[in-house]
Short mmCIF file of C-alpha atoms in Angstrom, two decimals:
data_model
loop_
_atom_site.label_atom_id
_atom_site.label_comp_id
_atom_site.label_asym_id
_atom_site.label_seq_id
_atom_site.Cartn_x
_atom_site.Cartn_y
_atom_site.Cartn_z
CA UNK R 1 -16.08 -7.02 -19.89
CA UNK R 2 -14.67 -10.21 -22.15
CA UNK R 3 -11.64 -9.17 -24.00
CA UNK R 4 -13.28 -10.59 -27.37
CA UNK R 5 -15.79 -7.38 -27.15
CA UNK R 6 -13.03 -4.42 -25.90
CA UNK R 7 -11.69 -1.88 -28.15
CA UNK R 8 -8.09 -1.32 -27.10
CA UNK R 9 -6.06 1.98 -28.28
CA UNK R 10 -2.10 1.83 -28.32
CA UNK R 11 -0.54 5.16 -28.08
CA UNK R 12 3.57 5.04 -28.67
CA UNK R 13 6.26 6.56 -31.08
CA UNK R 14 7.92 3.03 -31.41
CA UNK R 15 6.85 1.29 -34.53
CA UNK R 16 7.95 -1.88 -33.68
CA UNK R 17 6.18 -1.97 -30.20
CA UNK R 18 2.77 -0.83 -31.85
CA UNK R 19 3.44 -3.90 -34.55
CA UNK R 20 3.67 -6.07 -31.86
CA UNK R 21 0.93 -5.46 -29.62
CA UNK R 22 -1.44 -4.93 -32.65
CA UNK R 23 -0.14 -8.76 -32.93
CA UNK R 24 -0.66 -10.01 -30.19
CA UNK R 25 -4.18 -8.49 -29.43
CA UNK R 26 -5.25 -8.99 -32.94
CA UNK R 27 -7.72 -11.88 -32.16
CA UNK R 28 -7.90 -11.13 -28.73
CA UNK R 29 -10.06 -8.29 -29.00
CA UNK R 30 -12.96 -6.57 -31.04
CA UNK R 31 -10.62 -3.87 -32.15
CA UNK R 32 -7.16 -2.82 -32.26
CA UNK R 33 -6.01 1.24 -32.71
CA UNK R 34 -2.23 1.81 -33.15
CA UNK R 35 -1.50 5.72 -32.60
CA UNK R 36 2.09 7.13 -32.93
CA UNK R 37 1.22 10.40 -31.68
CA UNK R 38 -0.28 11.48 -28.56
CA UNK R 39 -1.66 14.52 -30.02
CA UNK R 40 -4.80 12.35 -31.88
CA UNK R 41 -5.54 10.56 -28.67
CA UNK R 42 -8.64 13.33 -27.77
CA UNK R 43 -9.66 12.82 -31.57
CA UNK R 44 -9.01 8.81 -31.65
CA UNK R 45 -11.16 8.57 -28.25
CA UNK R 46 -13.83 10.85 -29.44
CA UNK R 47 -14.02 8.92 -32.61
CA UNK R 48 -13.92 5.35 -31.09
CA UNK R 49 -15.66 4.02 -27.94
CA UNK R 50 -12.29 2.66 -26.39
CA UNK R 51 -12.42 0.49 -23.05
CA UNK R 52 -8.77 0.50 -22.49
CA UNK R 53 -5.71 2.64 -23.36
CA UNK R 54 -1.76 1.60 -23.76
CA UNK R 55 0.37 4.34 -23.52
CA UNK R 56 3.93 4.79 -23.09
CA UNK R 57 5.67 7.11 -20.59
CA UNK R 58 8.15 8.87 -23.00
CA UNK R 59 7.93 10.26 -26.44
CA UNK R 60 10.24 11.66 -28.88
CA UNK R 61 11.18 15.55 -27.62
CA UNK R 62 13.70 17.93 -26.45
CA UNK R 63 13.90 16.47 -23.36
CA UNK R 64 12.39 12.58 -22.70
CA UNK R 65 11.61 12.84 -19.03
CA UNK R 66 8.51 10.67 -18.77
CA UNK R 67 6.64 13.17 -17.88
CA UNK R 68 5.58 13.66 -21.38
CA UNK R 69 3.26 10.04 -20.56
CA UNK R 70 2.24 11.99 -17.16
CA UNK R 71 0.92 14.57 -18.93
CA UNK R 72 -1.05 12.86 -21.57
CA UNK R 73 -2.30 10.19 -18.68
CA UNK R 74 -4.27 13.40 -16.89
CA UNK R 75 -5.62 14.58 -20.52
CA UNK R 76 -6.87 10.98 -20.83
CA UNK R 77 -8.56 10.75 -17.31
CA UNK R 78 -9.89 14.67 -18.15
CA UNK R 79 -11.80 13.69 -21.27
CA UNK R 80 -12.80 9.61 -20.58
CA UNK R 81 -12.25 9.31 -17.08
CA UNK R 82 -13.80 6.00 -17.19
CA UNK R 83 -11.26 4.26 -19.66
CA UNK R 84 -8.82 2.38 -18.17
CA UNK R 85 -5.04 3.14 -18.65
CA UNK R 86 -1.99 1.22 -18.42
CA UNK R 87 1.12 2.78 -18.61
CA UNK R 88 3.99 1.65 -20.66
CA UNK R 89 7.65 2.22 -19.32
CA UNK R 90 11.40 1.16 -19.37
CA UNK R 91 12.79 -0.72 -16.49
CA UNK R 92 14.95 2.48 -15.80
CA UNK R 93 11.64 4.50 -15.07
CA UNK R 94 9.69 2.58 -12.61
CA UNK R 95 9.45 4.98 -10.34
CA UNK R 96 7.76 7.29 -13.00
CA UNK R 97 5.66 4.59 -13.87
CA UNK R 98 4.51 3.98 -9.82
CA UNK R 99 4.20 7.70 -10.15
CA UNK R 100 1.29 7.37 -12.42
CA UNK R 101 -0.46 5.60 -10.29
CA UNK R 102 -0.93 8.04 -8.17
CA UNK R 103 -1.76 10.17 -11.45
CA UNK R 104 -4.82 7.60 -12.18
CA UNK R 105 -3.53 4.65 -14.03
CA UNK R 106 -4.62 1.75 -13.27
CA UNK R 107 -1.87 -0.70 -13.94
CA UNK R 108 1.95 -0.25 -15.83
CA UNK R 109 3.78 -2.89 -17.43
CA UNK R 110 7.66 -3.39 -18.21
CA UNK R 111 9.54 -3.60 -21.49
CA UNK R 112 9.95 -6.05 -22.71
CA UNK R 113 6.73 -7.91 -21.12
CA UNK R 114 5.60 -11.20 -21.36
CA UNK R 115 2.67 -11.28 -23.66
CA UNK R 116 0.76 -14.11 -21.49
CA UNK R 117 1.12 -11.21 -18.35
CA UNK R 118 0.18 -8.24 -20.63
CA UNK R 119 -3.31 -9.99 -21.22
CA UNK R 120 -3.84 -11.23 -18.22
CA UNK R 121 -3.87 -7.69 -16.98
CA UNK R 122 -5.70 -6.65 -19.52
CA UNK R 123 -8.27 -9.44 -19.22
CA UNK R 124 -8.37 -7.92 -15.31
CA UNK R 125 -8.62 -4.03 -15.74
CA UNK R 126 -11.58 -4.95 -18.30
CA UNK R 127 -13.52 -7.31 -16.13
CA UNK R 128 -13.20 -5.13 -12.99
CA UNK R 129 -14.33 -2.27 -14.83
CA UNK R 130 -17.37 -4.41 -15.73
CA UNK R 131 -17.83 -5.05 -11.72
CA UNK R 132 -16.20 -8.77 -11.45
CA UNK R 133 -13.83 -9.84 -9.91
CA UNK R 134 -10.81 -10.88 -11.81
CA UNK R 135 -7.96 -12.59 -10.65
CA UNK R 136 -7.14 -12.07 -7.16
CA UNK R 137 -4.36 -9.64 -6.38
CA UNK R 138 -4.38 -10.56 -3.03
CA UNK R 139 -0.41 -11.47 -1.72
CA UNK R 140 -1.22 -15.18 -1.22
CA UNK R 141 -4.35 -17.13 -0.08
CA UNK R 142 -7.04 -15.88 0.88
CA UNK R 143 -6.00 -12.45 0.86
CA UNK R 144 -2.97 -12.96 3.01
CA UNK R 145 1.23 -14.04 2.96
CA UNK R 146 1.67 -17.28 4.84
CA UNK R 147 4.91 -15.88 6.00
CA UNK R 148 4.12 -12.08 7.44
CA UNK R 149 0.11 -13.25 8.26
CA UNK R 150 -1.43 -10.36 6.48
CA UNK R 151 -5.14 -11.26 6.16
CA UNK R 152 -8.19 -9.50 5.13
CA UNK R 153 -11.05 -9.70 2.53
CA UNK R 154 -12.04 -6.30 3.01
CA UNK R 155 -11.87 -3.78 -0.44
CA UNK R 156 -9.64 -1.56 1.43
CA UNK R 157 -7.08 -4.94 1.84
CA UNK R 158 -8.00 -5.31 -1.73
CA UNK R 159 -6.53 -2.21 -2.87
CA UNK R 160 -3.57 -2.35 -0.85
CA UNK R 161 -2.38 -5.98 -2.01
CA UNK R 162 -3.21 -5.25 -4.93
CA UNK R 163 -0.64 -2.12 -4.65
CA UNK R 164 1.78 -4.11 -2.96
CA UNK R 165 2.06 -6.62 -6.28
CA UNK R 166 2.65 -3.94 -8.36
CA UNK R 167 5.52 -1.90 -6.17
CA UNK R 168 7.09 -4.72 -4.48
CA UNK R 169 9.07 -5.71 -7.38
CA UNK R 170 10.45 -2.16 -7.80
CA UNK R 171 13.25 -0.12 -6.23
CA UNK R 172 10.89 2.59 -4.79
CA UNK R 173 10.69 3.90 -1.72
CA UNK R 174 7.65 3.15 0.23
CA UNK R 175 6.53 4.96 3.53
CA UNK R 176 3.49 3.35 5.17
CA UNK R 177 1.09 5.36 7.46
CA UNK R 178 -1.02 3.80 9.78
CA UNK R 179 -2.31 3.81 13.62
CA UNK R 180 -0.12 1.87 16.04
CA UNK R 181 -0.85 -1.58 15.94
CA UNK R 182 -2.51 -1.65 12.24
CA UNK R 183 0.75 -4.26 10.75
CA UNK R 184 3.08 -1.76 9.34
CA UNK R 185 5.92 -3.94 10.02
CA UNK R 186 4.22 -7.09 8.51
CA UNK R 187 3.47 -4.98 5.62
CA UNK R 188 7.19 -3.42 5.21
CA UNK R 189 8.24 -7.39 5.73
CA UNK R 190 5.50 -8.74 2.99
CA UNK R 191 6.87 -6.15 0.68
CA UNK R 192 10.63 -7.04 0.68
CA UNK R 193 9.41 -10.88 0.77
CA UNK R 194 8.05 -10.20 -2.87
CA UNK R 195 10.67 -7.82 -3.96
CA UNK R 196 13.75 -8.83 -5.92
CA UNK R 197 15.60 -8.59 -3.15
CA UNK R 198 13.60 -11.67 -1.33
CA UNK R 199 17.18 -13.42 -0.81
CA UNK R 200 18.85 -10.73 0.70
CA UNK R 201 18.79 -8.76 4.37
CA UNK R 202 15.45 -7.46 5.78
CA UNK R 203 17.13 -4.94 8.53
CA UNK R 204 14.44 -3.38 11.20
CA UNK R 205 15.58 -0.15 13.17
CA UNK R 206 13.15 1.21 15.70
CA UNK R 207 14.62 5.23 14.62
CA UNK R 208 12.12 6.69 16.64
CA UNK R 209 14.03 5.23 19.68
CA UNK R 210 17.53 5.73 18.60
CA UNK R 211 18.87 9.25 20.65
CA UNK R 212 21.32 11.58 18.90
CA UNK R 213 23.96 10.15 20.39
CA UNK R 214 23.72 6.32 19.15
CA UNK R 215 21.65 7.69 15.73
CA UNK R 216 24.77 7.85 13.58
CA UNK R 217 26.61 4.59 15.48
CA UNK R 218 23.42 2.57 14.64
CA UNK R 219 22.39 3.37 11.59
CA UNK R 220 26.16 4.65 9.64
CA UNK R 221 28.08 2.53 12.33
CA UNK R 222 31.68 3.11 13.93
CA UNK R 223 35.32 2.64 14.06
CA UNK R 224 36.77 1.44 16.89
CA UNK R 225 38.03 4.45 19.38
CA UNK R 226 35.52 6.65 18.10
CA UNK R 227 33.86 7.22 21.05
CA UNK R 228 34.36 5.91 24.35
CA UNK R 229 32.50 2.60 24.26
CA UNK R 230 33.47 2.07 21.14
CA UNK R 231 35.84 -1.12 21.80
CA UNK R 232 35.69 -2.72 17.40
CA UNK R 233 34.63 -1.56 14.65
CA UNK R 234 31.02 -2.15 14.02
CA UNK R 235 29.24 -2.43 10.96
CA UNK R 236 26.05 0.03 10.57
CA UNK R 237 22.19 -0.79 9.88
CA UNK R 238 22.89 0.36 6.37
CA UNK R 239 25.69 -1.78 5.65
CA UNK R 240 24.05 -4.48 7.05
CA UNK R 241 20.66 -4.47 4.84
CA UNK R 242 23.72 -3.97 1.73
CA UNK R 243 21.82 -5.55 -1.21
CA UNK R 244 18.68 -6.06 0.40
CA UNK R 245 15.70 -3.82 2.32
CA UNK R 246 16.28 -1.30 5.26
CA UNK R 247 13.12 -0.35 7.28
CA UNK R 248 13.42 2.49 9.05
CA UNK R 249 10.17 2.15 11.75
CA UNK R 250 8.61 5.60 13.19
CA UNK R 251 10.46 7.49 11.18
CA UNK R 252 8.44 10.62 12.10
CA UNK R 253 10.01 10.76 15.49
CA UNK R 254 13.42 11.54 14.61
CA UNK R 255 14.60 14.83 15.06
CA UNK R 256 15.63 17.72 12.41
CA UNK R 257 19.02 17.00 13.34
CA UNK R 258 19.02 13.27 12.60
CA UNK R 259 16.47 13.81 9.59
CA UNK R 260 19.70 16.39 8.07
CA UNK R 261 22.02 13.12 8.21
CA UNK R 262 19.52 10.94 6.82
CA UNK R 263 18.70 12.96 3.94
CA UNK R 264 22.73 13.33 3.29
CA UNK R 265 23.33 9.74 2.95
CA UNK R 266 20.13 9.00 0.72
CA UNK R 267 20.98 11.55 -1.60
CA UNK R 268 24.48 10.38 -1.61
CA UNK R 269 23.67 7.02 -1.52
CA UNK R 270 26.60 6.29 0.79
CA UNK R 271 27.35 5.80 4.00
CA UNK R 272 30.38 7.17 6.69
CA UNK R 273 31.32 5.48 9.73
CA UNK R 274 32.10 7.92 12.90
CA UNK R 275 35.72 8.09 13.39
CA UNK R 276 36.76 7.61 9.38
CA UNK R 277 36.20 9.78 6.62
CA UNK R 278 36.36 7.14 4.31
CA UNK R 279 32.60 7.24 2.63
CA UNK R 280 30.92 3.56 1.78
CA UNK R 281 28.51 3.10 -1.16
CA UNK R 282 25.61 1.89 -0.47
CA UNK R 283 22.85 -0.31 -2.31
CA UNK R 284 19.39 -0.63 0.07
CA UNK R 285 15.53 -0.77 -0.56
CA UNK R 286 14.15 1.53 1.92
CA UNK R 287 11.13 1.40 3.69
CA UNK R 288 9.76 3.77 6.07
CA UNK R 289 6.65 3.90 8.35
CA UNK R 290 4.99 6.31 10.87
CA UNK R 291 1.85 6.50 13.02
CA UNK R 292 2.12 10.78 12.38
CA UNK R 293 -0.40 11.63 9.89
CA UNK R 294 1.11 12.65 6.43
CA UNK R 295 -1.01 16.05 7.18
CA UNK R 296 1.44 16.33 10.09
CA UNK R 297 4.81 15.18 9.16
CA UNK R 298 4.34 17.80 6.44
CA UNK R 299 4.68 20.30 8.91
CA UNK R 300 8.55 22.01 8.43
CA UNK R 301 8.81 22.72 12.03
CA UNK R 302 8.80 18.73 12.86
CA UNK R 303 9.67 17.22 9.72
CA UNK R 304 11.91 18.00 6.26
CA UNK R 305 9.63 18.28 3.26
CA UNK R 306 12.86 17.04 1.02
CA UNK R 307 13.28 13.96 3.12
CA UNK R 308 9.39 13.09 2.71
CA UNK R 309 10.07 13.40 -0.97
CA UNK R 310 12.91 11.16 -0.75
CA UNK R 311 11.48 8.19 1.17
CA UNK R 312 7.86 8.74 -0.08
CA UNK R 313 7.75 7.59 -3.89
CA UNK R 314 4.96 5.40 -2.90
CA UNK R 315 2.78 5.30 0.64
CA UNK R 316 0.69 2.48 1.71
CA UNK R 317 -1.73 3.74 4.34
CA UNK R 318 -2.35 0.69 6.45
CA UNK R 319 -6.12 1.13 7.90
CA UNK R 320 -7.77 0.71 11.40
CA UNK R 321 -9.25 -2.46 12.12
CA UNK R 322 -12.61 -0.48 13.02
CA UNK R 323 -12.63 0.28 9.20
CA UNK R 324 -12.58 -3.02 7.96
CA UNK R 325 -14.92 -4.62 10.08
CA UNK R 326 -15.28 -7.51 7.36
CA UNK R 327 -11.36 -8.84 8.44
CA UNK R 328 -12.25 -8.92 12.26
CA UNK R 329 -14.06 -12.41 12.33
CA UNK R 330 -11.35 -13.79 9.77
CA UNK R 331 -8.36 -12.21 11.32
CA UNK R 332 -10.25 -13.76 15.18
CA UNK R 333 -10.14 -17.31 13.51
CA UNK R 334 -6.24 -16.87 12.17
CA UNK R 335 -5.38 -15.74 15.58
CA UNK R 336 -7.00 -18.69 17.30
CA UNK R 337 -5.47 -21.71 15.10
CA UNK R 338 -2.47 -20.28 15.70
CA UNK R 339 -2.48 -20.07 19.35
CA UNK R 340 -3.83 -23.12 19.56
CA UNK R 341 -1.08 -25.08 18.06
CA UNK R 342 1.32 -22.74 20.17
CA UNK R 343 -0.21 -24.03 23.22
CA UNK R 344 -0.95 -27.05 22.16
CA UNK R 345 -4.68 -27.00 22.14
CA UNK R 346 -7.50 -28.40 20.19
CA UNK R 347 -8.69 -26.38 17.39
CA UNK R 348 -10.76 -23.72 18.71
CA UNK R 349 -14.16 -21.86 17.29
CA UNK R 350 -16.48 -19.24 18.27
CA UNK R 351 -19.69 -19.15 19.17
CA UNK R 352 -22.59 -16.76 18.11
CA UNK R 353 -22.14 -14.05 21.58
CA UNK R 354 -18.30 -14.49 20.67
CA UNK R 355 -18.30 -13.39 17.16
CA UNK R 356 -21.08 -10.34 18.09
CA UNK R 357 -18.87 -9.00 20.92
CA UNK R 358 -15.89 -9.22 18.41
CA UNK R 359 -17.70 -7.34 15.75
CA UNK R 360 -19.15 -4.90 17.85
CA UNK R 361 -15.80 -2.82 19.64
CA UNK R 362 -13.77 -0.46 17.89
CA UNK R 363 -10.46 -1.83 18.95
CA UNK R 364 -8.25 1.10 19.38
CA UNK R 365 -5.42 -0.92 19.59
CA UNK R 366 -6.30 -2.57 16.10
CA UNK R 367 -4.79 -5.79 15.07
CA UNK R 368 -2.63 -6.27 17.84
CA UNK R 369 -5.10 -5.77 20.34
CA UNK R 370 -7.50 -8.47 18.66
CA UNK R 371 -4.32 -10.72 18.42
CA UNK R 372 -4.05 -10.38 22.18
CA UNK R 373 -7.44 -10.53 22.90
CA UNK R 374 -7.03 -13.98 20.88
CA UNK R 375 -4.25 -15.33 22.53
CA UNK R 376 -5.29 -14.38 26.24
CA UNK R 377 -9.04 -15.93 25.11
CA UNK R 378 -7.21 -19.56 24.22
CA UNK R 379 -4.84 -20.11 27.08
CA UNK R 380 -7.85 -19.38 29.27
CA UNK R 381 -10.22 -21.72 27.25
CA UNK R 382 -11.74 -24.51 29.34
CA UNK R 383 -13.59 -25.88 25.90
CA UNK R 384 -13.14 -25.64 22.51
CA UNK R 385 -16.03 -23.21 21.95
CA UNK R 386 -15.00 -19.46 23.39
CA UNK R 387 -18.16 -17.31 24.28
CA UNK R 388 -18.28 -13.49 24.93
CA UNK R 389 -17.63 -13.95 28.13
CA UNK R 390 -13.94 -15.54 27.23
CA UNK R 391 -12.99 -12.31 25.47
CA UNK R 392 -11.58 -9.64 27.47
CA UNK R 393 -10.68 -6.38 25.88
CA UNK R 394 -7.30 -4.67 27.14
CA UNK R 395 -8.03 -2.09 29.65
CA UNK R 396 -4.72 -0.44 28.15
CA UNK R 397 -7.08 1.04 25.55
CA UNK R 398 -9.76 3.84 26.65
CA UNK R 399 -11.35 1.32 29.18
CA UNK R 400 -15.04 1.66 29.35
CA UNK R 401 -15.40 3.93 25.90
CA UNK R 402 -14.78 0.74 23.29
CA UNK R 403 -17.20 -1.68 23.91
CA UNK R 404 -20.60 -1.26 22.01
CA UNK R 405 -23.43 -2.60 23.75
CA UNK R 406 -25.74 -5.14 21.95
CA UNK R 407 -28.74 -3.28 23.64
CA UNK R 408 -27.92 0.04 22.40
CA UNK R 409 -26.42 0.07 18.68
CA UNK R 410 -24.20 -1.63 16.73
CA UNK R 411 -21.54 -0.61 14.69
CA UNK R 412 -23.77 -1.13 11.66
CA UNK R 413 -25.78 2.05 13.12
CA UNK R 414 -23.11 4.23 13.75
CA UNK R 415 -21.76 3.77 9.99
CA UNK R 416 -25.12 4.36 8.81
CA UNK R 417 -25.64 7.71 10.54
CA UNK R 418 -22.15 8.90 9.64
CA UNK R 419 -23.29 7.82 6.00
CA UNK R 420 -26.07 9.92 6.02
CA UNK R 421 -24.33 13.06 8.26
CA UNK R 422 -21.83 13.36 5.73
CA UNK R 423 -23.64 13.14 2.70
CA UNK R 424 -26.21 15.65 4.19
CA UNK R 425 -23.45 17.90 4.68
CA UNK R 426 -22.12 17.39 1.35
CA UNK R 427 -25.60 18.32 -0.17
CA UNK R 428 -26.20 14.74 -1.79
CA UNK R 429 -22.69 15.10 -3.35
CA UNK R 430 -21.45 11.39 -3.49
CA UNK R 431 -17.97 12.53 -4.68
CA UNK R 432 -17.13 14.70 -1.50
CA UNK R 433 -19.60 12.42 0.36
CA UNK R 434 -16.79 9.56 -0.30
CA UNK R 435 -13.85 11.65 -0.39
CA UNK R 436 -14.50 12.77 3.40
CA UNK R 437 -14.98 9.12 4.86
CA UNK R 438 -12.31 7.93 2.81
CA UNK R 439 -14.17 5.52 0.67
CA UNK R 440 -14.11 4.89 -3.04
CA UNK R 441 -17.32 5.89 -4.84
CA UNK R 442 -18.17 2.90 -5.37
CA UNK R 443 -18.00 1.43 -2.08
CA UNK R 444 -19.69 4.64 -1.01
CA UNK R 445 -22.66 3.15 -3.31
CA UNK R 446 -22.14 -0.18 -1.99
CA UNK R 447 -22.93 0.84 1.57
CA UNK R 448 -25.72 3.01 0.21
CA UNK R 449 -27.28 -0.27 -0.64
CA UNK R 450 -26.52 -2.04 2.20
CA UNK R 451 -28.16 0.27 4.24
CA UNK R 452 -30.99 1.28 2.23
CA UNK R 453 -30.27 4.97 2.03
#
């Protein structure tokens, strides 16, 4: 939808704030509504056929938590759940603000904003919700950082770089799910690469791998004498990532005992070496991922509830390359200019068998096993042009269960009946239909039409 032809309602207790934005969108758009109180908003919407709502996280009350904007953000999306929202908030309430996301906004700004910024998002809510495109939210390039080699063009990429602009300028904590192999640590890297913390430590620590023994040297660090190897004093992962991001990798493999000390120093927000009492402040990002479903960590016998509360303002749930099938061919081509200059090779392409084999396995090892696939493929090139026969799937993965034969179905197939199984199951419901294969509804309609159903 063009701006010029939008009706746009503003909903905050600040005078001066609706004065401003009636301002600025003034001859942007086809009409303008300034509301101090949230209590019209049901009226004002049934009144007016409003495309896009402004609304501010906190109002004037006995207690301004934010959750006042929470709370009218779910009344919105109860009685127009088709009108976009974007949230309002104060620098100190980010999280709050990342919080409605979850909630169903679509987008929050930061006072004060920069007016060009505010319409530009505007401009983009409005002309997705219309079914373009926009302006791409993708990290860089074509959908990918030149420094951490995220690519994809996929809509489930979409949505997560999209995420990723929004959050990666905040302070939250972000845990990111995902099957081994799927980028997690490229993602946790691409995140603190667009933070505000950019020019400051990125600090990796494998947890999972860390015993109960060298947990607390590692990660809180030691004096010297502390223990028996301990020959100097040695600075801990936390110190070290002072200022910056710490990313705490398979975080769902520590145990209850180290998950107690964890929680203690992110509540405190400081840090004690062994063999000192003297307590160090600490000032980190923190990222955490895990190949455990969320489903699972939940559990209480395997994993604290408080500490998934505490390191999971936001998640990012990285998916498996089998379910973005678009990325494989353009993720195959990344992998093969880059190995080519690493071994010094002329450019390399793929021919017709090559790029059908590569669409048609599952790749239980996901990115990483394509990237190896890739790699092993070009140092065993004899020509610039690899064929099928030049791609050989690890045999580390489920050997013999992967590979989909041209002569019996294609991947395209198996979607299709899944389509169908599920939304037989459902009774023709699209919403559960999409819910249960973990698409959008609209890309659950996209499909439909891809397929014919």
């Amino acid at each position: 939808m063009i701006l010029k032809k939008a009706t746009v309602l503003i909903v905050d207790d600040d005078p001066d704030v609706l004065t401003a934005v009636k301002l600025l969108l003034k001859t942007e758009t086809k009409e303008i509504i300034t509301e101090k109180n949230p209590e019209n908003i049901n009226w004002l919407l049934q009144k007016n056929e409003v495309d896009l709502v402004l609304l501010d996280m906190n109002y004037n009350s006995a207690i301004n938590t934010g959750n006042e904007g929470i709370y009218w953000l779910r009344k919105i999306k109860e009685w127009k759940p088709n009108v976009c929202v974007i949230m309002i908030t104060a620098y100190g309430d980010i999280d709050l603000a990342v919080r409605s996301l979850k909630e169903g906004a679509n987008d929050f700004v930061v006072k004060p904003w920069h007016n060009e910024k505010l319409i530009d998002t505007i401009k983009d809510l409005l002309d997705k919700k219309e079914g373009g495109t926009g302006k791409s939210t993708k990290a860089s390039g074509k959908g990918s950082s030149s420094e951490t080699n995220i690519l994809g063009d996929s809509e489930v990429m979409e949505d997560i770089f999209h995420k990723v602009n929004k959050i990666a300028p905040t302070d939250a904590n972000i845990l990111i799910l995902g099957e081994n192999g799927t980028g997690k640590d490229l993602m946790a890297k691409a995140i603190h690469e667009r933070s505000l913390r950019a020019d400051k430590p990125f600090v990796k620590v494998d947890v999972g791998a860390l015993t109960d023994s060298l947990f607390e040297s590692e990660l809180f660090g030691h004096k010297k004498g502390a223990y028996t190897d301990a020959r100097e004093d040695r600075m801990g992962r936390f110190e070290e990532a002072e200022g910056g991001t710490l990313f705490l990798d398979e975080i769902g493999n520590i145990s209850l005992q180290q998950q107690a000390k964890l929680l203690t120093v992110l509540q405190n927000r400081q840090v004690t070496r062994l063999g000192t009492n003297k307590p160090v402040d600490i000032n980190i990002r923190l990222i955490c991922a895990t190949n455990v479903p969320l489903q699972e960590l939940a559990n209480e016998n395997k994993f604290r509830k408080d500490l998934i509360y505490r390191i999971n303002t936001v998640e990012i749930n990285m998916p498996p390359l089998r379910k973005r099938a678009e990325d494989i061919v353009v993720l195959a081509k990344h992998f093969a200019k880059m190995y080519a200059t690493k071994y010094l090779k002329p450019a390399i392409d793929f021919d017709a068998t090559a790029l059908n084999k590569l669409r048609s396995y599952s790749y239980p090892g996901n990115v990483r096993e394509l990237q190896y696939t890739i790699e092993r493929a070009v140092i065993m090139a004899d020509d610039q042009l690899l064929k099928a026969d030049d791609l050989l799937f690890s045999v580390l993965e489920s050997p013999g269960e992967n590979i989909i034969d041209d002569d019996n179905i294609q991947l395209s197939t198996l979607e299709k009946n899944a389509i169908l199984r599920v939304i037989e199951k459902h009774n023709g419901n699209i919403t559960r239909a999409a819910k249960e294969l973990g698409l959008t509804r609209t890309a659950l309609y996209r499909r439909l039409s891809k397929y014919d159903i």
